[in-house]
Coordinates of C-alpha atoms and ligand atoms in Angstrom, one line a residue:
M1 CA 14.4 -2.6 0.8
D2 CA 17.8 -2.6 2.5
H3 CA 21.2 -0.9 2.1
F4 CA 23.3 -3.9 1.3
L5 CA 24.1 -3.5 -2.4
Y6 CA 26.9 -4.3 -4.8
K7 CA 29.0 -1.3 -5.8
N8 CA 32.1 -1.4 -8.0
G9 CA 31.9 -5.2 -7.9
A10 CA 31.8 -5.6 -4.1
L11 CA 29.0 -6.0 -1.6
H12 CA 28.7 -2.9 0.6
A13 CA 26.8 -2.0 3.7
E14 CA 25.7 1.5 2.8
D15 CA 29.0 3.0 1.6
V16 CA 31.4 0.6 3.3
P17 CA 32.7 -2.5 1.5
L18 CA 32.0 -5.6 3.6
A19 CA 35.5 -6.8 2.8
E20 CA 36.9 -3.8 4.5
I21 CA 35.1 -4.6 7.7
A22 CA 36.2 -8.2 7.5
A23 CA 39.8 -7.0 7.2
A24 CA 39.4 -4.8 10.3
V25 CA 37.4 -7.1 12.6
G26 CA 38.0 -10.6 11.3
T27 CA 35.2 -13.1 10.4
P28 CA 32.6 -14.0 11.1
F29 CA 30.7 -10.9 12.2
Y30 CA 27.3 -9.3 12.1
V31 CA 26.9 -5.9 10.4
Y32 CA 23.8 -3.6 10.6
S33 CA 22.8 -0.7 8.4
T34 CA 21.7 2.5 10.2
A35 CA 19.8 3.7 7.2
T36 CA 17.8 0.4 7.0
L37 CA 17.0 0.3 10.7
L38 CA 15.7 3.9 10.6
R39 CA 13.8 3.4 7.3
H40 CA 12.0 0.4 8.7
F41 CA 11.1 2.1 12.0
K42 CA 9.8 5.2 10.0
L43 CA 7.7 3.0 7.8
F44 CA 5.8 1.8 10.9
D45 CA 5.7 5.2 12.5
D46 CA 4.3 6.7 9.4
A47 CA 1.8 3.9 9.0
L48 CA 0.3 4.9 12.3
N49 CA 0.3 8.7 11.6
W50 CA -3.5 8.6 11.3
A51 CA -3.7 8.0 15.1
D52 CA -3.2 11.1 17.2
D53 CA -1.4 9.0 19.8
H54 CA 0.7 6.1 18.8
L55 CA 4.0 4.5 19.8
V56 CA 6.1 2.0 17.9
C57 CA 7.8 -0.2 20.5
F58 CA 10.7 -2.1 19.0
A59 CA 10.7 -5.7 20.1
M60 CA 14.2 -5.6 21.3
K61 CA 14.5 -9.4 21.7
S62 CA 15.1 -9.4 17.9
A63 CA 18.2 -7.3 18.1
S64 CA 19.2 -5.9 21.4
N65 CA 22.6 -4.2 21.0
Q66 CA 22.4 -0.8 22.8
A67 CA 23.7 1.0 19.8
I68 CA 20.6 -0.2 17.9
L69 CA 18.3 0.7 20.8
K70 CA 19.8 4.2 21.1
L71 CA 19.5 4.7 17.3
L72 CA 15.8 3.7 17.3
G73 CA 15.1 5.5 20.6
D74 CA 16.6 8.7 19.3
A75 CA 14.2 8.4 16.4
G76 CA 11.3 8.2 18.8
A77 CA 10.8 4.4 19.3
G78 CA 9.7 2.8 22.5
M79 CA 10.8 -0.7 23.5
D80 CA 9.0 -3.9 24.1
V81 CA 11.0 -5.9 26.7
V82 CA 10.5 -9.4 27.8
S83 CA 13.0 -9.7 30.7
G84 CA 14.6 -7.7 33.5
G85 CA 17.8 -7.9 31.4
E86 CA 16.2 -6.3 28.5
Y87 CA 14.6 -3.7 30.7
A88 CA 18.0 -2.8 32.1
R89 CA 19.6 -2.8 28.7
A90 CA 16.9 -0.5 27.2
R91 CA 17.4 1.9 30.2
A92 CA 21.2 1.8 29.7
A93 CA 20.6 2.7 26.1
G94 CA 18.7 5.8 27.2
I95 CA 15.2 4.7 26.6
P96 CA 12.9 6.4 29.2
G97 CA 10.7 4.1 31.3
D98 CA 7.5 5.7 30.0
R99 CA 8.4 4.3 26.6
I100 CA 9.0 0.7 27.7
V101 CA 6.3 -2.0 27.7
F102 CA 6.9 -5.2 29.5
S103 CA 5.7 -8.5 27.8
G104 CA 6.1 -12.1 28.6
V105 CA 4.3 -15.0 30.4
G106 CA 6.7 -15.5 33.2
K107 CA 7.5 -12.1 34.8
T108 CA 9.1 -12.6 38.2
R109 CA 8.6 -10.5 41.3
D110 CA 12.0 -9.1 40.9
E111 CA 11.4 -8.0 37.4
M112 CA 8.1 -6.3 38.4
R113 CA 9.9 -4.5 41.2
Q114 CA 12.7 -3.4 38.9
A115 CA 10.3 -2.0 36.3
L116 CA 8.0 -0.3 38.8
N117 CA 10.9 1.3 40.5
G118 CA 12.6 2.3 37.3
G119 CA 9.5 3.5 35.5
I120 CA 7.3 1.6 33.0
R121 CA 4.7 2.5 30.4
Q122 CA 2.7 -0.6 31.0
F123 CA 2.8 -4.3 31.8
N124 CA 1.2 -6.6 29.3
V125 CA -0.3 -9.1 31.8
E126 CA -0.7 -12.6 30.6
S127 CA -2.5 -14.5 33.3
E128 CA -4.5 -14.2 36.5
P129 CA -1.7 -15.4 38.8
E130 CA 0.6 -12.8 37.3
M131 CA -2.0 -10.1 37.8
R132 CA -2.4 -11.0 41.5
V133 CA 1.4 -10.9 42.0
L134 CA 1.7 -7.6 40.2
S135 CA -1.1 -6.2 42.4
E136 CA 0.7 -7.3 45.5
I137 CA 4.1 -5.9 44.4
A138 CA 2.7 -2.6 43.3
T139 CA 0.7 -2.2 46.5
S140 CA 3.8 -3.0 48.6
L141 CA 5.8 -0.3 46.7
D142 CA 2.8 2.1 47.0
V143 CA 2.6 2.6 43.3
I144 CA 0.0 2.0 40.6
A145 CA 1.0 -0.4 37.8
P146 CA -0.6 0.4 34.5
I147 CA -1.6 -2.7 32.7
T148 CA -3.1 -4.1 29.5
I149 CA -4.2 -7.7 29.5
R150 CA -3.0 -9.9 26.7
V151 CA -5.8 -11.8 25.2
N152 CA -5.5 -14.9 23.1
P153 CA -7.9 -14.4 20.2
D154 CA -7.7 -18.0 19.0
V155 CA -6.5 -17.0 15.5
D156 CA -4.0 -19.1 13.5
A157 CA -1.2 -16.9 12.3
K158 CA -0.3 -19.5 9.7
T159 CA 3.4 -19.3 10.5
N160 CA 6.1 -21.6 11.8
E161 CA 4.7 -23.8 14.6
K162 CA 7.4 -22.5 17.0
I163 CA 6.5 -18.9 16.6
A164 CA 2.7 -19.0 16.4
T165 CA 1.3 -17.6 19.7
G166 CA -2.4 -16.8 19.2
R167 CA -4.1 -20.2 19.0
K168 CA -6.1 -21.5 22.0
G169 CA -3.5 -24.2 22.8
D170 CA -0.6 -21.6 23.0
K171 CA 0.7 -20.5 26.4
F172 CA 0.2 -16.8 25.8
G173 CA -2.5 -14.5 27.1
I174 CA -5.9 -15.2 28.5
P175 CA -8.6 -16.8 26.3
I176 CA -10.6 -13.9 24.8
S177 CA -13.8 -15.8 25.9
R178 CA -12.8 -15.2 29.5
A179 CA -11.9 -11.6 29.1
R180 CA -15.0 -10.2 30.9
E181 CA -14.3 -12.0 34.2
V182 CA -10.5 -11.4 34.1
Y183 CA -11.0 -7.6 33.4
A184 CA -13.5 -7.5 36.3
M185 CA -10.9 -9.1 38.5
A186 CA -8.2 -6.7 37.4
A187 CA -10.5 -3.7 38.2
S188 CA -11.1 -5.1 41.7
L189 CA -7.4 -5.5 42.6
P190 CA -5.5 -2.7 44.4
G191 CA -2.3 -1.3 42.8
L192 CA -3.4 -1.9 39.2
K193 CA -4.8 0.5 36.6
V194 CA -6.3 -1.2 33.6
I195 CA -5.7 0.9 30.6
G196 CA -6.1 -1.4 27.6
I197 CA -5.9 -4.6 25.7
D198 CA -2.8 -6.4 24.3
V199 CA -2.6 -9.0 21.5
H200 CA 0.3 -10.6 19.7
I201 CA -0.5 -13.6 17.5
G202 CA 2.9 -14.7 16.3
S203 CA 5.9 -13.9 14.2
Q204 CA 6.9 -13.9 10.5
L205 CA 3.3 -13.5 9.3
T206 CA 3.2 -13.1 5.6
D207 CA -0.6 -12.5 5.3
L208 CA -2.6 -9.7 6.8
E209 CA -5.8 -11.7 7.3
P210 CA -4.9 -13.2 10.6
F211 CA -4.1 -9.7 11.9
R212 CA -7.5 -8.6 10.6
A213 CA -9.3 -11.4 12.4
A214 CA -7.5 -10.7 15.7
Y215 CA -8.0 -7.0 15.6
E216 CA -11.7 -7.3 14.8
K217 CA -12.0 -9.4 17.9
V218 CA -10.0 -6.7 19.9
A219 CA -12.4 -4.0 18.5
N220 CA -15.5 -6.0 19.7
L221 CA -13.8 -6.7 23.0
T222 CA -13.1 -3.0 23.5
K223 CA -16.8 -2.1 23.0
M224 CA -17.9 -4.9 25.4
L225 CA -15.4 -3.9 28.1
R226 CA -16.4 -0.2 27.8
E227 CA -20.0 -1.2 28.3
E228 CA -18.9 -3.0 31.5
G229 CA -17.4 0.3 32.7
H230 CA -13.7 -0.3 31.9
E231 CA -11.7 2.7 30.5
I232 CA -10.0 1.2 27.5
T233 CA -7.7 3.9 26.1
R234 CA -4.8 2.0 24.7
L235 CA -4.5 -0.9 22.3
D236 CA -1.2 -2.8 22.0
L237 CA -1.4 -4.8 18.8
G238 CA 1.8 -6.7 19.0
G239 CA 4.4 -7.4 16.3
G240 CA 4.8 -10.2 13.9
L241 CA 4.8 -8.7 10.4
G242 CA 7.1 -11.0 8.3
I243 CA 10.0 -10.3 5.9
P244 CA 11.0 -11.8 2.6
Y245 CA 13.8 -14.1 3.6
A246 CA 14.1 -15.4 0.0
R247 CA 14.4 -12.7 -2.6
S248 CA 12.5 -14.9 -5.0
N249 CA 9.4 -15.0 -2.8
L250 CA 6.4 -12.8 -3.1
A251 CA 6.9 -9.7 -0.9
P252 CA 5.0 -9.9 2.4
P253 CA 2.6 -7.1 3.3
L254 CA 3.9 -3.6 3.6
P255 CA 3.8 -1.7 6.9
S256 CA 1.7 0.9 5.2
D257 CA -1.0 -1.7 4.4
Y258 CA -0.7 -3.0 7.9
G259 CA -1.2 0.5 9.3
K260 CA -4.4 0.9 7.1
L261 CA -5.7 -2.5 8.4
I262 CA -5.2 -1.2 11.9
Q263 CA -7.1 2.0 11.1
E264 CA -9.9 0.0 9.5
T265 CA -10.3 -2.5 12.3
V266 CA -9.7 -0.3 15.5
G267 CA -9.2 3.2 14.2
H268 CA -12.8 4.3 15.1
L269 CA -12.3 3.5 18.8
G270 CA -10.2 6.6 19.6
C271 CA -7.5 4.6 21.4
E272 CA -3.9 5.2 21.6
I273 CA -2.2 2.6 19.3
E274 CA 1.0 0.7 20.1
I275 CA 2.7 -1.9 18.0
E276 CA 5.7 -4.1 18.7
P277 CA 7.5 -4.9 15.5
G278 CA 10.8 -6.7 15.8
R279 CA 11.8 -8.7 12.8
L280 CA 10.6 -6.2 10.2
V281 CA 12.6 -3.4 11.7
S282 CA 15.9 -5.3 12.3
G283 CA 15.8 -8.4 10.0
N284 CA 16.9 -7.0 6.7
A285 CA 19.0 -4.4 8.4
G286 CA 21.6 -7.0 9.3
M287 CA 23.9 -9.4 7.6
L288 CA 26.2 -12.1 8.9
V289 CA 29.5 -12.2 7.0
A290 CA 31.6 -15.4 7.1
Q291 CA 34.7 -16.7 5.3
T292 CA 35.0 -20.0 3.4
I293 CA 37.5 -22.3 5.1
Y294 CA 37.3 -25.3 2.9
I295 CA 35.5 -26.6 -0.1
K296 CA 35.1 -30.3 0.5
E297 CA 34.1 -32.7 -2.2
G298 CA 31.6 -35.2 -0.6
E299 CA 30.4 -38.4 -2.2
D300 CA 27.5 -36.8 -4.0
R301 CA 27.8 -33.1 -3.2
K302 CA 30.1 -30.2 -2.5
F303 CA 30.4 -28.8 1.0
L304 CA 31.1 -25.2 1.5
I305 CA 32.6 -25.1 5.0
I306 CA 32.5 -21.7 6.5
D307 CA 33.8 -20.1 9.8
A308 CA 30.3 -19.3 11.0
A309 CA 28.2 -22.0 12.7
M310 CA 24.9 -22.7 14.2
N311 CA 26.0 -21.1 17.5
D312 CA 26.3 -17.8 15.6
L313 CA 23.0 -18.1 13.6
I314 CA 20.7 -20.7 14.8
R315 CA 17.6 -20.0 12.7
P316 CA 18.3 -22.6 10.0
A317 CA 18.9 -25.4 12.6
M318 CA 16.1 -24.3 14.9
Y319 CA 13.3 -23.3 12.5
G320 CA 14.5 -24.7 9.2
A321 CA 14.8 -21.1 8.2
H322 CA 16.0 -19.9 4.8
H323 CA 18.6 -17.2 4.5
D324 CA 19.8 -16.0 1.1
I325 CA 23.5 -16.5 1.0
V326 CA 25.5 -14.3 -1.4
P327 CA 29.1 -13.8 -2.4
I328 CA 30.8 -10.6 -1.4
I329 CA 32.4 -10.3 -4.8
E330 CA 29.6 -9.4 -7.2
P331 CA 28.7 -12.2 -9.5
T332 CA 29.1 -11.4 -13.2
P333 CA 26.7 -12.6 -15.9
G334 CA 27.7 -16.0 -17.3
M335 CA 29.8 -16.8 -14.3
E336 CA 30.2 -20.5 -13.4
L337 CA 27.7 -21.8 -10.9
A338 CA 28.1 -24.5 -8.4
T339 CA 25.7 -26.3 -5.9
Y340 CA 26.8 -26.5 -2.3
D341 CA 25.7 -27.7 1.1
I342 CA 26.7 -24.7 3.2
V343 CA 27.8 -25.9 6.7
G344 CA 29.6 -24.7 9.8
P345 CA 32.5 -26.5 11.6
I346 CA 30.4 -27.8 14.5
C347 CA 30.1 -31.6 15.0
E348 CA 26.4 -31.8 14.4
S349 CA 24.6 -32.5 11.2
G350 CA 22.2 -29.7 12.3
D351 CA 25.0 -27.3 11.7
T352 CA 23.9 -26.8 8.2
F353 CA 22.8 -23.5 6.8
A354 CA 21.5 -24.6 3.4
K355 CA 21.4 -27.7 1.3
H356 CA 21.8 -27.9 -2.5
R357 CA 22.2 -24.1 -2.8
E358 CA 23.3 -22.8 -6.1
L359 CA 25.8 -20.0 -6.0
P360 CA 28.4 -18.5 -8.2
A361 CA 31.5 -20.8 -7.8
I362 CA 33.2 -19.8 -4.5
K363 CA 36.9 -20.1 -3.8
E364 CA 38.5 -21.1 -0.5
G365 CA 39.1 -17.9 1.5
E366 CA 36.3 -16.0 -0.1
L367 CA 33.7 -14.2 1.9
V368 CA 29.9 -14.9 1.9
G369 CA 27.1 -13.0 3.4
F370 CA 23.8 -14.2 4.9
R371 CA 21.0 -11.7 4.2
S372 CA 18.2 -11.0 6.6
A373 CA 20.2 -11.9 9.6
G374 CA 19.6 -8.8 11.7
A375 CA 16.7 -10.3 13.7
Y376 CA 17.0 -13.3 16.0
G377 CA 20.6 -13.7 14.8
A378 CA 23.2 -12.2 17.2
V379 CA 20.7 -12.3 20.1
M380 CA 20.2 -16.1 19.8
S381 CA 23.9 -16.8 19.5
S382 CA 25.9 -18.8 22.0
E383 CA 29.4 -19.9 22.8
Y384 CA 28.7 -23.6 22.0
N385 CA 32.1 -25.3 21.2
T386 CA 33.8 -22.4 23.1
R387 CA 33.4 -20.3 19.9
P388 CA 33.5 -16.6 21.0
L389 CA 30.3 -14.6 20.3
I390 CA 31.0 -12.9 17.1
P391 CA 31.3 -9.1 16.9
E392 CA 28.6 -6.7 15.9
V393 CA 29.3 -3.8 13.6
L394 CA 27.2 -0.7 12.8
V395 CA 27.5 1.1 9.6
Q396 CA 26.4 4.7 8.9
G397 CA 27.2 6.1 5.5
D398 CA 30.9 5.6 5.0
Q399 CA 31.7 5.0 8.7
F400 CA 31.5 1.9 10.7
A401 CA 32.1 1.0 14.4
V402 CA 32.3 -2.2 16.4
I403 CA 29.3 -2.1 18.7
R404 CA 30.2 -5.4 20.4
P405 CA 33.8 -6.7 20.3
R406 CA 34.7 -10.3 19.9
P407 CA 35.7 -11.7 23.3
T408 CA 39.1 -13.2 23.6
F409 CA 39.5 -16.9 24.6
D410 CA 40.7 -15.6 28.0
D411 CA 37.5 -13.5 28.5
I412 CA 35.5 -16.7 28.0
I413 CA 37.7 -19.0 30.0
N414 CA 38.1 -16.7 32.9
R415 CA 34.4 -16.7 33.6
D416 CA 34.7 -20.3 34.9
T417 CA 35.8 -20.9 38.4
I418 CA 37.3 -24.1 39.6
P419 CA 36.2 -24.9 43.3
E420 CA 39.2 -24.9 45.7
W421 CA 38.4 -28.5 46.6
L422 CA 39.2 -29.7 43.2
Ligands
LIG501 C1 8.4 -11.6 19.7 C2 7.4 -10.6 20.0 C3 7.2 -9.5 19.2 C4 8.0 -9.2 18.0 O1 7.7 -10.1 17.0 P1 8.3 -9.9 15.5 O2 7.8 -11.0 14.7 O3 9.8 -9.9 15.6 O4 7.8 -8.6 15.0 C5 6.3 -8.5 19.6 N1 5.6 -8.7 20.8 C6 5.7 -9.8 21.6 C7 4.9 -9.9 22.8 C8 6.6 -10.8 21.2 O5 6.7 -11.9 22.0

């Protein structure tokens, strides 16, 4: 459920008409609903209520505006960060270090130093070389780095090839079959304190079974490692729960069922539970709003040419992803329908958001909205074609604020420097 609904014939974000935001900030823009963000965070938090100790760490790579981080942080969320930039951003948004977990296969020495100096809840270590380097850095700073080790459970998440991360050929984590020796090595290295196990099998999972398979393996591993003398007190179970991108699709599993599954598979171990949801928290909490520039009659089809492009929302071009696209003026029953290819202005055929999409007939100048654009939308945008990054807007009730302004052409151009010898 989200808070983007038609009221009085116009699509609103909570109590604000999207057309009003468009008039104030121009198009295209991203808009997020505070109520939806908080609702989704709470669903996860409540789903883990059975665990005495738990922390929902928002995977901020899905939506990293500081206003969103602060909102979730104030509600009690931790953050899952994957770079020094994200760490700095989370801290700038007021998230304490002891609520930040650091994931990723390629953490650099600088990033390790930054997080150890600034404060960190744990590193999710993904390889033996990384573990040795972290040991060395922590020792040189005379601190102890708390770690979990990310295991690769060899489970197929049955999702898009590009976002499956838990099969044995994927670059993530250590093979679960080698966990015994890797944990023994971790225990022998100075500067490290092993506290738990981490797993994350992929993104946009629409079935709970792969999670069950992975978490059962984690439960068995916990017992085995405890027998070996390791103190396993924390399980980080990753993110990955999917969202319904097409309204017509069956609904993916609910956070409450996911929480029950966690309780069933690892609840008896008495561990602190962490999860790292990104997409399900932010995805349906955001929309991209664009304006129709032209309606072009092609040879065998109509093109709806809009002012947003693949640089603003790359998911359709990159993953073949579907987004529901809706008019901002509420369609009325019996309204004329038309079928469009919905495209941006960039000179690449990949700059296509949807093909053969049936919509209520749209007029030039009319606004359209892309649903479910809050995750992996703004964060993956670029300035390709020297198109300025589009603004982000946060709505709460009947108020809205620009949380990232649109840069001017000068802002962009002035970042280049021409060498004096030219
Ligand atoms: C991307 C990622 C997540 C979040 O995945 P979602 O599908 O957005 O929930 C969580 N943990 C790790 C390690 C990730 O790489």
